[in-house]
XYZ file of C-alpha atoms in Angstrom:
633
model
C 45.274 -13.810 24.885
C 44.418 -11.477 27.755
C 41.593 -10.629 30.115
C 42.542 -6.951 30.055
C 41.217 -4.290 27.731
C 43.550 -2.091 25.694
C 45.674 -5.020 24.557
C 45.509 -7.257 21.491
C 47.058 -10.080 23.502
C 49.789 -11.101 21.051
C 53.498 -10.317 20.610
C 54.924 -11.201 17.204
C 58.472 -12.499 16.641
C 59.893 -12.048 13.143
C 63.075 -13.941 12.279
C 64.356 -11.990 9.275
C 67.151 -14.481 8.567
C 64.940 -17.536 8.243
C 61.823 -15.587 7.141
C 59.675 -17.170 9.838
C 57.295 -15.878 12.493
C 56.138 -17.045 15.912
C 54.488 -15.653 19.037
C 56.283 -14.525 22.165
C 54.653 -15.459 25.499
C 53.508 -12.409 27.462
C 51.227 -12.947 30.458
C 48.627 -10.817 32.198
C 50.920 -10.734 35.210
C 53.566 -9.121 33.033
C 51.008 -6.640 31.704
C 50.234 -5.644 35.291
C 53.904 -5.266 36.225
C 55.246 -3.651 33.039
C 52.197 -2.139 31.271
C 53.769 -2.014 27.794
C 55.948 0.316 25.740
C 59.549 0.825 26.834
C 59.235 -1.120 30.099
C 57.828 -4.144 28.279
C 60.658 -3.852 25.748
C 63.303 -3.636 28.489
C 61.984 -6.837 30.040
C 62.051 -8.656 26.686
C 65.587 -7.474 25.920
C 66.920 -8.337 29.374
C 65.456 -11.829 29.091
C 66.732 -12.463 25.563
C 69.875 -10.429 24.831
C 73.090 -11.258 26.664
C 75.055 -8.455 28.284
C 77.981 -9.038 25.903
C 75.874 -8.630 22.753
C 76.745 -5.485 20.785
C 74.479 -3.347 18.640
C 75.519 -4.844 15.294
C 75.688 -8.454 16.487
C 73.126 -10.783 14.968
C 71.947 -11.642 18.479
C 70.735 -8.083 19.067
C 67.003 -7.583 18.641
C 64.686 -4.677 17.869
C 61.507 -4.439 19.954
C 58.667 -2.221 18.738
C 56.028 -1.984 21.446
C 52.769 -0.173 22.154
C 50.946 0.638 25.373
C 47.406 -0.157 26.525
C 46.161 3.346 25.620
C 47.542 3.136 22.057
C 44.716 2.810 19.555
C 41.938 3.547 22.059
C 41.389 7.199 21.007
C 42.847 8.457 24.269
C 44.250 11.982 23.924
C 47.787 11.961 22.471
C 47.959 8.165 22.509
C 49.453 7.253 19.147
C 52.848 6.774 20.771
C 54.903 3.634 20.299
C 58.396 2.670 21.430
C 61.447 1.128 19.767
C 64.155 -0.425 21.950
C 67.465 -2.139 21.195
C 71.152 -2.081 22.080
C 72.443 1.311 20.964
C 75.433 1.567 18.625
C 76.020 5.074 20.008
C 76.133 4.218 23.727
C 76.553 0.446 23.789
C 73.639 0.326 26.255
C 69.960 -0.503 26.222
C 68.239 2.388 24.499
C 64.645 3.296 23.768
C 63.141 5.863 21.438
C 59.535 7.020 21.380
C 57.567 8.037 18.293
C 54.218 9.688 17.585
C 53.796 8.266 14.082
C 51.029 5.958 12.942
C 52.787 2.603 13.095
C 51.762 1.687 16.646
C 48.066 2.149 15.974
C 48.274 0.083 12.781
C 50.316 -2.635 14.478
C 47.463 -3.051 16.927
C 44.970 -3.094 14.063
C 46.970 -5.965 12.624
C 46.499 -7.765 15.931
C 49.750 -7.243 17.832
C 50.855 -5.306 20.913
C 54.541 -5.614 20.100
C 56.979 -6.809 17.487
C 60.353 -8.492 18.069
C 62.819 -8.467 15.157
C 65.597 -11.041 15.471
C 68.664 -12.073 13.449
C 69.779 -10.433 10.168
C 68.477 -10.717 6.646
C 71.083 -11.740 4.079
C 69.860 -9.032 1.697
C 67.744 -5.861 1.963
C 64.054 -6.501 2.634
C 60.909 -4.747 3.715
C 58.269 -6.472 5.825
C 54.492 -6.336 5.426
C 52.350 -7.242 8.444
C 48.589 -7.769 8.218
C 46.117 -9.480 10.502
C 46.341 -12.557 8.236
C 50.028 -12.904 7.346
C 53.569 -11.551 7.368
C 55.257 -11.106 3.993
C 58.925 -10.528 3.220
C 59.626 -8.372 0.160
C 62.853 -7.668 -1.693
C 63.883 -4.074 -0.958
C 66.481 -3.606 -3.702
C 64.296 -0.929 -5.336
C 63.918 0.911 -1.989
C 67.497 0.628 -0.741
C 69.235 3.960 -1.113
C 66.037 5.992 -1.178
C 65.393 8.935 1.116
C 62.900 8.634 3.977
C 60.112 10.458 2.116
C 60.616 8.514 -1.102
C 60.509 5.246 0.801
C 57.253 6.069 2.557
C 55.651 7.252 -0.682
C 56.493 3.936 -2.335
C 54.574 1.951 0.319
C 50.853 1.446 0.956
C 49.413 4.874 1.903
C 46.810 3.217 4.146
C 49.345 1.265 6.201
C 51.357 2.298 9.225
C 55.059 2.495 8.441
C 58.498 2.606 10.003
C 61.395 3.286 7.622
C 65.048 4.272 7.557
C 67.020 6.542 5.241
C 70.576 6.360 3.898
C 71.985 7.093 7.379
C 70.473 3.882 8.714
C 71.697 1.892 5.730
C 75.240 3.200 6.264
C 75.177 2.502 10.022
C 75.505 6.100 11.196
C 75.644 5.797 14.972
C 72.784 8.285 15.417
C 70.537 7.196 12.545
C 66.804 7.396 13.285
C 63.616 5.529 12.369
C 60.682 7.450 10.885
C 56.928 6.936 10.872
C 55.161 9.523 8.750
C 56.588 12.883 9.792
C 57.448 11.708 13.283
C 60.771 10.360 14.442
C 62.083 7.736 16.830
C 65.198 9.812 16.917
C 67.734 8.887 19.530
C 70.327 6.222 20.214
C 71.027 5.081 16.648
C 68.137 2.635 16.424
C 67.943 3.319 12.674
C 71.450 1.908 12.288
C 70.373 -1.341 13.987
C 67.452 -1.623 11.571
C 69.861 -0.965 8.704
C 72.350 -3.513 10.017
C 69.569 -6.096 9.918
C 68.990 -5.127 6.255
C 65.440 -3.927 6.900
C 64.446 -0.833 4.936
C 60.829 -0.625 6.085
C 58.052 -2.364 7.981
C 54.358 -1.775 7.336
C 51.338 -2.853 9.377
C 47.676 -2.858 8.409
C 44.435 -4.382 9.653
C 40.896 -3.799 10.875
C 41.099 -5.127 14.419
C 40.588 -2.962 17.484
C 41.501 -3.468 21.138
C 38.529 -4.089 23.366
C 37.755 -1.470 26.004
C 36.842 -2.631 29.486
C 34.431 0.259 30.190
C 33.365 1.751 26.864
C 30.955 4.459 28.022
C 33.032 5.444 31.025
C 36.105 5.732 28.810
C 34.370 7.993 26.280
C 33.122 10.353 28.972
C 36.485 10.437 30.709
C 38.348 11.147 27.460
C 36.053 14.128 26.898
C 36.953 15.551 30.316
C 40.640 14.815 29.722
C 40.611 16.758 26.453
C 38.969 19.694 28.257
C 41.692 19.575 30.910
C 44.409 19.749 28.246
C 42.713 22.534 26.305
C 42.194 24.627 29.428
C 45.777 24.374 30.692
C 48.132 27.255 29.808
C 50.875 24.904 28.599
C 48.895 22.321 26.617
C 46.025 24.626 25.635
C 47.898 27.846 24.883
C 51.695 27.725 24.679
C 52.160 24.472 22.770
C 49.328 25.016 20.249
C 50.415 28.624 19.640
C 54.179 28.261 19.355
C 54.908 24.527 19.562
C 57.990 23.426 21.461
C 59.811 26.268 19.665
C 58.019 28.650 22.027
C 60.469 27.625 24.756
C 63.444 29.298 23.035
C 62.654 32.759 24.461
C 61.970 31.379 27.930
C 65.181 29.336 27.864
C 67.101 32.472 26.872
C 65.605 34.327 29.836
C 66.456 31.449 32.186
C 70.027 30.981 30.869
C 69.390 27.396 29.754
C 69.613 27.906 25.976
C 72.653 25.952 24.785
C 75.017 28.265 22.924
C 78.389 27.578 21.262
C 78.701 23.955 22.340
C 77.254 24.690 25.800
C 79.843 27.365 26.544
C 77.019 29.806 27.319
C 73.378 29.624 28.358
C 72.054 32.451 26.224
C 72.375 33.681 22.636
C 72.267 37.317 21.518
C 70.302 36.416 18.355
C 67.822 34.099 20.087
C 64.846 36.056 18.756
C 65.843 35.194 15.182
C 65.384 31.453 15.850
C 62.485 31.727 18.321
C 59.025 30.208 18.214
C 57.566 33.684 17.859
C 59.631 34.272 14.714
C 58.767 30.811 13.381
C 55.057 31.514 13.831
C 55.201 35.029 12.382
C 57.270 34.379 9.268
C 57.138 30.676 8.409
C 54.184 28.833 9.953
C 51.729 27.431 7.406
C 49.550 25.522 9.869
C 49.593 23.480 13.050
C 49.695 19.733 12.943
C 49.846 17.034 15.577
C 50.048 13.324 16.092
C 46.957 11.151 15.658
C 44.352 11.639 18.448
C 46.250 14.625 19.859
C 44.240 17.701 20.887
C 47.381 19.745 21.554
C 48.589 20.004 17.933
C 52.073 21.250 18.828
C 53.633 20.298 15.476
C 54.527 23.016 12.966
C 54.081 22.890 9.191
C 56.369 25.116 7.118
C 57.260 25.581 3.461
C 60.642 24.540 2.069
C 61.245 24.725 -1.699
C 57.521 24.805 -2.391
C 56.827 21.756 -0.207
C 54.758 21.842 2.980
C 56.824 19.869 5.479
C 57.315 19.336 9.188
C 58.898 22.298 10.947
C 61.727 22.027 13.493
C 61.190 21.300 17.161
C 62.917 23.196 19.965
C 65.861 20.783 20.071
C 66.596 21.275 16.390
C 66.290 25.064 16.595
C 68.744 25.253 19.473
C 71.273 22.607 18.494
C 71.455 23.715 14.860
C 70.958 27.362 15.812
C 72.418 28.907 18.961
C 74.693 25.928 19.595
C 76.411 26.541 16.230
C 76.088 30.353 16.469
C 73.688 30.204 13.517
C 70.819 32.722 13.454
C 69.399 31.775 10.033
C 65.990 30.268 10.775
C 65.192 29.597 7.132
C 68.392 27.580 6.883
C 67.391 25.549 9.963
C 64.052 24.757 8.296
C 65.970 23.403 5.303
C 68.439 21.454 7.447
C 65.588 19.920 9.437
C 64.112 18.563 6.203
C 67.482 17.396 4.878
C 68.335 15.520 8.065
C 64.883 13.914 8.192
C 65.242 12.779 4.590
C 68.698 11.345 5.268
C 67.341 9.699 8.430
C 69.513 11.302 11.124
C 68.891 12.528 14.660
C 69.065 16.333 14.630
C 70.092 16.442 18.318
C 73.162 14.232 17.974
C 74.001 15.760 14.590
C 73.994 19.291 16.019
C 75.876 18.250 19.140
C 78.552 16.358 17.227
C 79.122 19.192 14.752
C 79.355 21.777 17.555
C 81.987 19.656 19.286
C 83.904 19.268 16.010
C 83.774 23.049 15.565
C 85.324 23.578 18.970
C 87.962 20.919 18.302
C 88.827 22.859 15.144
C 88.821 26.174 17.016
C 91.250 24.822 19.600
C 93.513 23.234 16.969
C 92.826 19.678 18.103
C 91.274 18.531 14.814
C 91.573 20.706 11.718
C 88.322 19.801 9.985
C 87.229 23.097 8.403
C 84.116 23.472 10.595
C 83.688 26.862 12.288
C 81.068 28.408 14.563
C 78.891 30.877 12.706
C 79.921 29.584 9.282
C 77.153 27.442 7.874
C 77.483 27.509 4.107
C 78.911 24.008 3.829
C 76.800 22.139 6.391
C 74.243 20.691 3.978
C 77.147 18.934 2.266
C 78.547 17.868 5.634
C 75.211 16.241 6.528
C 75.356 14.224 3.308
C 78.976 13.327 3.971
C 77.948 11.975 7.374
C 75.043 9.963 5.964
C 77.239 8.424 3.270
C 80.424 8.263 5.403
C 82.517 10.438 3.093
C 85.577 12.445 4.158
C 85.270 13.937 7.650
C 81.686 12.644 7.663
C 82.982 9.140 8.304
C 84.309 10.232 11.697
C 81.462 12.623 12.495
C 79.158 9.640 11.935
C 80.602 8.013 15.072
C 79.453 10.775 17.432
C 80.963 13.046 20.074
C 82.392 10.417 22.419
C 84.332 8.772 19.595
C 85.768 12.126 18.504
C 86.786 13.069 22.038
C 88.502 9.719 22.535
C 90.469 10.253 19.303
C 91.197 13.985 19.344
C 90.812 15.028 22.990
C 88.578 17.726 24.416
C 86.680 15.442 26.823
C 86.105 18.422 29.130
C 83.868 20.057 26.496
C 82.499 16.915 24.792
C 78.787 17.377 25.453
C 77.512 13.856 26.003
C 76.546 11.517 28.802
C 77.210 7.795 28.348
C 77.938 8.513 24.674
C 74.661 10.249 23.842
C 74.834 13.945 22.953
C 72.990 16.238 25.371
C 69.744 17.852 24.324
C 69.262 21.626 24.172
C 68.989 22.558 27.880
C 72.180 24.061 29.352
C 72.072 22.631 32.886
C 74.310 25.014 34.828
C 71.221 27.166 35.390
C 69.015 24.118 35.969
C 71.109 21.773 38.091
C 68.320 19.229 38.555
C 68.249 18.810 34.791
C 72.008 18.272 34.949
C 71.575 15.466 37.472
C 68.988 13.876 35.199
C 71.296 13.978 32.181
C 73.991 12.184 34.151
C 71.871 9.374 35.603
C 69.611 8.885 32.571
C 69.638 5.254 31.472
C 69.950 6.039 27.795
C 72.438 8.912 28.113
C 72.078 12.658 27.520
C 68.298 12.720 27.063
C 66.125 15.460 28.565
C 63.093 13.181 28.919
C 64.740 10.090 30.410
C 66.437 12.643 32.687
C 63.053 13.475 34.225
C 62.773 16.894 32.547
C 63.264 18.765 35.808
C 63.882 21.952 33.844
C 60.060 22.131 33.724
C 60.193 22.948 37.449
C 63.397 24.991 37.193
C 62.065 27.703 34.919
C 59.964 26.408 32.019
C 56.754 25.744 33.950
C 57.409 26.632 37.553
C 60.353 28.682 38.826
C 61.986 26.880 41.727
C 65.544 27.921 42.557
C 67.560 26.522 39.625
C 70.861 26.435 41.550
C 69.917 24.799 44.844
C 70.349 21.067 45.364
C 67.405 20.870 47.774
C 64.609 18.582 46.536
C 66.288 18.123 43.143
C 67.190 14.454 43.610
C 63.764 13.720 45.097
C 61.944 15.479 42.262
C 64.131 13.801 39.638
C 63.269 10.314 40.908
C 59.565 11.229 41.050
C 59.389 12.654 37.535
C 61.495 9.884 36.023
C 59.246 7.197 37.487
C 56.110 9.005 36.415
C 57.355 9.590 32.879
C 58.493 5.972 32.509
C 55.018 4.729 33.381
C 53.139 7.254 31.234
C 55.346 6.474 28.247
C 54.768 2.752 28.716
C 51.013 3.331 28.683
C 51.343 4.725 25.135
C 50.724 8.357 26.043
C 52.626 11.504 25.015
C 54.679 12.983 27.843
C 53.417 16.477 27.037
C 50.102 15.452 28.607
C 51.908 15.411 31.961
C 52.188 19.204 31.830
C 48.681 19.277 33.252
C 49.986 17.992 36.579
C 51.302 21.523 37.228
C 48.423 23.565 38.698
C 47.362 25.958 35.968
C 47.077 28.886 38.380
C 50.785 28.587 39.215
C 51.780 28.450 35.533
C 49.459 31.266 34.478
C 50.381 33.556 37.379
C 54.157 33.193 37.837
C 54.493 36.398 39.855
C 51.620 35.875 42.276
C 52.348 35.518 45.978
C 50.918 31.968 46.004
C 53.163 30.925 43.120
C 56.271 32.446 44.668
C 55.535 30.731 47.983
C 54.972 27.406 46.215
C 58.243 27.700 44.345
C 60.079 28.408 47.597
C 58.318 25.574 49.424
C 59.307 23.015 46.766
C 62.967 23.452 47.702
C 62.540 23.198 51.480
C 63.520 20.249 53.649
C 59.849 19.569 54.400
C 59.011 19.353 50.715
C 62.020 17.116 50.061
C 60.870 14.736 52.811
C 57.313 14.632 51.456
C 58.535 13.844 47.935
C 60.959 11.283 49.344
C 58.047 9.591 51.153
C 56.028 9.460 47.928
C 59.000 7.932 46.104
C 59.601 5.271 48.727
C 56.044 4.551 49.845
C 54.530 1.159 49.188
C 51.937 1.437 46.425
C 49.232 0.506 48.930
C 49.961 3.736 50.826
C 49.157 5.858 47.769
C 45.753 4.540 46.637
C 44.644 7.919 45.259
C 43.710 8.782 41.688
C 45.331 12.194 41.339
C 42.982 14.037 38.901
C 45.776 16.063 37.287
C 47.339 12.777 36.151
C 44.398 11.484 34.070
C 46.344 8.449 32.862
C 45.668 6.742 36.195
C 41.921 6.573 35.671
C 42.246 6.134 31.903
C 44.351 2.988 32.302
C 41.858 1.588 34.802
C 38.846 2.318 32.577
C 40.486 0.931 29.440
C 42.149 -2.162 30.882
C 40.119 -3.077 33.943
C 43.306 -3.122 36.050
C 43.136 -1.453 39.430
C 45.320 1.622 39.120
C 46.413 4.353 41.529
C 49.164 6.918 41.847
C 51.146 4.474 43.963
C 50.835 1.636 41.478
C 51.691 3.884 38.535
C 54.852 5.121 40.292
C 55.699 1.535 41.222
C 55.535 0.512 37.549
C 57.730 3.434 36.556
C 60.228 2.640 39.314
C 60.330 -0.981 38.159
C 60.976 0.080 34.585
C 63.734 2.513 35.494
C 65.506 -0.030 37.673
C 65.052 -2.798 35.111
C 66.917 -0.727 32.513
C 69.539 0.235 35.099
C 70.317 -3.295 36.237
C 70.641 -4.452 32.625
C 73.041 -1.593 31.891
C 74.932 -2.489 35.082
C 75.372 -5.965 33.600
C 76.854 -4.193 30.577
C 79.368 -2.388 32.797
C 77.681 0.870 33.867
C 78.775 2.223 37.249
C 78.705 5.536 39.123
C 81.695 6.845 37.134
C 79.562 6.657 33.993
C 76.833 8.842 35.497
C 78.844 11.841 34.467
C 78.883 15.185 32.690
C 81.789 16.999 31.016
C 83.909 19.303 33.172
C 82.515 22.384 31.436
C 79.217 21.763 33.213
C 80.493 20.581 36.591
C 83.674 22.642 37.147
C 83.220 25.870 35.189
C 80.711 28.484 36.388
C 78.267 29.627 33.743
C 78.091 33.125 35.255
C 80.853 34.769 37.258
C 78.359 36.617 39.462
C 76.496 33.410 40.348
C 78.747 31.224 42.483
C 76.447 28.192 42.160
C 76.071 28.275 38.368
C 77.555 24.825 37.817
C 76.180 21.313 38.336
C 77.293 19.963 41.769
C 76.974 16.456 40.428
C 78.658 14.440 43.173
C 76.397 15.902 45.854
C 73.271 15.393 43.742
C 74.196 11.831 42.750
C 74.851 10.755 46.328
C 71.350 11.776 47.380
C 69.781 10.407 44.194
C 71.350 6.986 44.753
C 70.057 6.829 48.332
C 66.508 7.665 47.253
C 66.664 5.182 44.383
C 67.884 2.409 46.683
C 71.199 2.086 44.829
C 74.583 1.576 46.440
C 77.464 4.053 46.203
C 78.505 2.638 42.829
C 75.059 3.186 41.374
C 73.971 -0.452 41.512
C 70.399 -1.235 42.668
C 70.489 -3.136 45.947
C 69.018 -6.625 46.316
C 66.335 -5.291 48.666
C 65.325 -2.694 46.072
C 65.133 -5.293 43.299
C 63.162 -7.685 45.497
C 60.693 -4.938 46.371
C 60.150 -4.293 42.663
C 59.822 -8.056 41.921
C 62.843 -7.923 39.616
C 64.520 -10.776 41.523
C 63.114 -13.530 43.734
């Protein structure tokens, strides 16, 4: 058990081969050092999965983990994490989800779930506060994601896979309600273990250390989110799709397999168009006051609408301006159980291979009539779909075109073209799980989508990337949605982008003085940063819920520990500086002829990033860094 609030105090191990269960030891000291979520999962995987274990080996495990804020009614706190060895990258991967499973897992009495071994035949697992049951899944195997969820207890939390997971598509996803744990191919690992679904149900609740203080603070936190221009206006009004127009203006909208940063028909796939012509209503994750999700109608059904990533990677990136078609594709890919980001990225790369005569596959930019069939061919590994199912890195290794293969460490890049946001480019390259905008630190928020610092300069970019990565790691591990971090940007600066104060702030953030201040914050001992920064409400929320002493310094320390924990495990799996890379199109080809710096100067950025991180020249964390973070004795 545990002395801290916010936790149930138990971690469940399920051996699906032997159909047995047990408890995994997890101490209060580990709760203090790792919080929960993805950092907790990284620790469990590092301690239990050898560096030679591959994604589809029986020794690989799946870890589904919550954070201390999950299930406490904190704003946007339904998040849970799924971690494993990725079949797409061969590295430790994590994927976050806003569905209902995490809350229900806690109600069943568990903070985390470890799935080990492989079932000999398809099963689904039922978890309650009293027992764990193993059910034959022969009637569910082969069903679409929606059909599978409809066949299970409507009052339970669920995680399920579709045909893509069953057929081991390297970028298959796991679904909980309408929300997706999308990246890294975790759905394929679940399918390889012959698990179609897991449900959780119970009536237990985590205790709260300071009940009245927590309620009052949550009320103020909700007000903060509702009064901020990003979380109270932009996201509720247009969802993440609202960024399309801004990305077009900033030259970061991926177009034609990242060949360009803007698209002449951007307005046809924009959030404004989605709201005007297709929006039925807003919808959000449980306990979320932002409500950034979109509901649209497809074939008479009210379904989840596409996020920004889907709109760009299946829109401008394929030279497709048919928004109604993207709505349909979004539903089809969700039902098949596939990541829309990697699907769009892989198909765009295949189109360019075809265009250049390297692989004659029949796929062409701007021609979309056959793509619904191609998606099915991928999910069922038919025809060219069998190779598309392996992802961009596989295709580039077989057919060539590495210079325009848009991935990092094997994971397809998300929708932000980084030659006009070089800090985002650095983040893509050094991200532990590959080409992910969030694990990258999402510096594009500073480089044009929230603030407007110089997108081409290298000044402060490495420092800011380390800071935002550490912060986002910790917030995610607490069980909170990363969109809540938007409130850390002063609302005056966001609301008044052309004011003298805002322009001065943007300039200051890329000065040597600013870089040194941020560097100090990154390297400072947690005792030197005892403040509770009010624009990062998670600091006080964690303290009120758990009873742990929390500060900005401690929160950053936890995030730094998590980031380095994942890094050192991936180093054991062979990752070095050469793997922190981007394709030549982004690092050697200027995006704009009239802008001499419109490429990612990756070597320069990496060198500074490594120094700030406390890594050596090959990207390996030093012993002194690991000792400081208590990752070695």
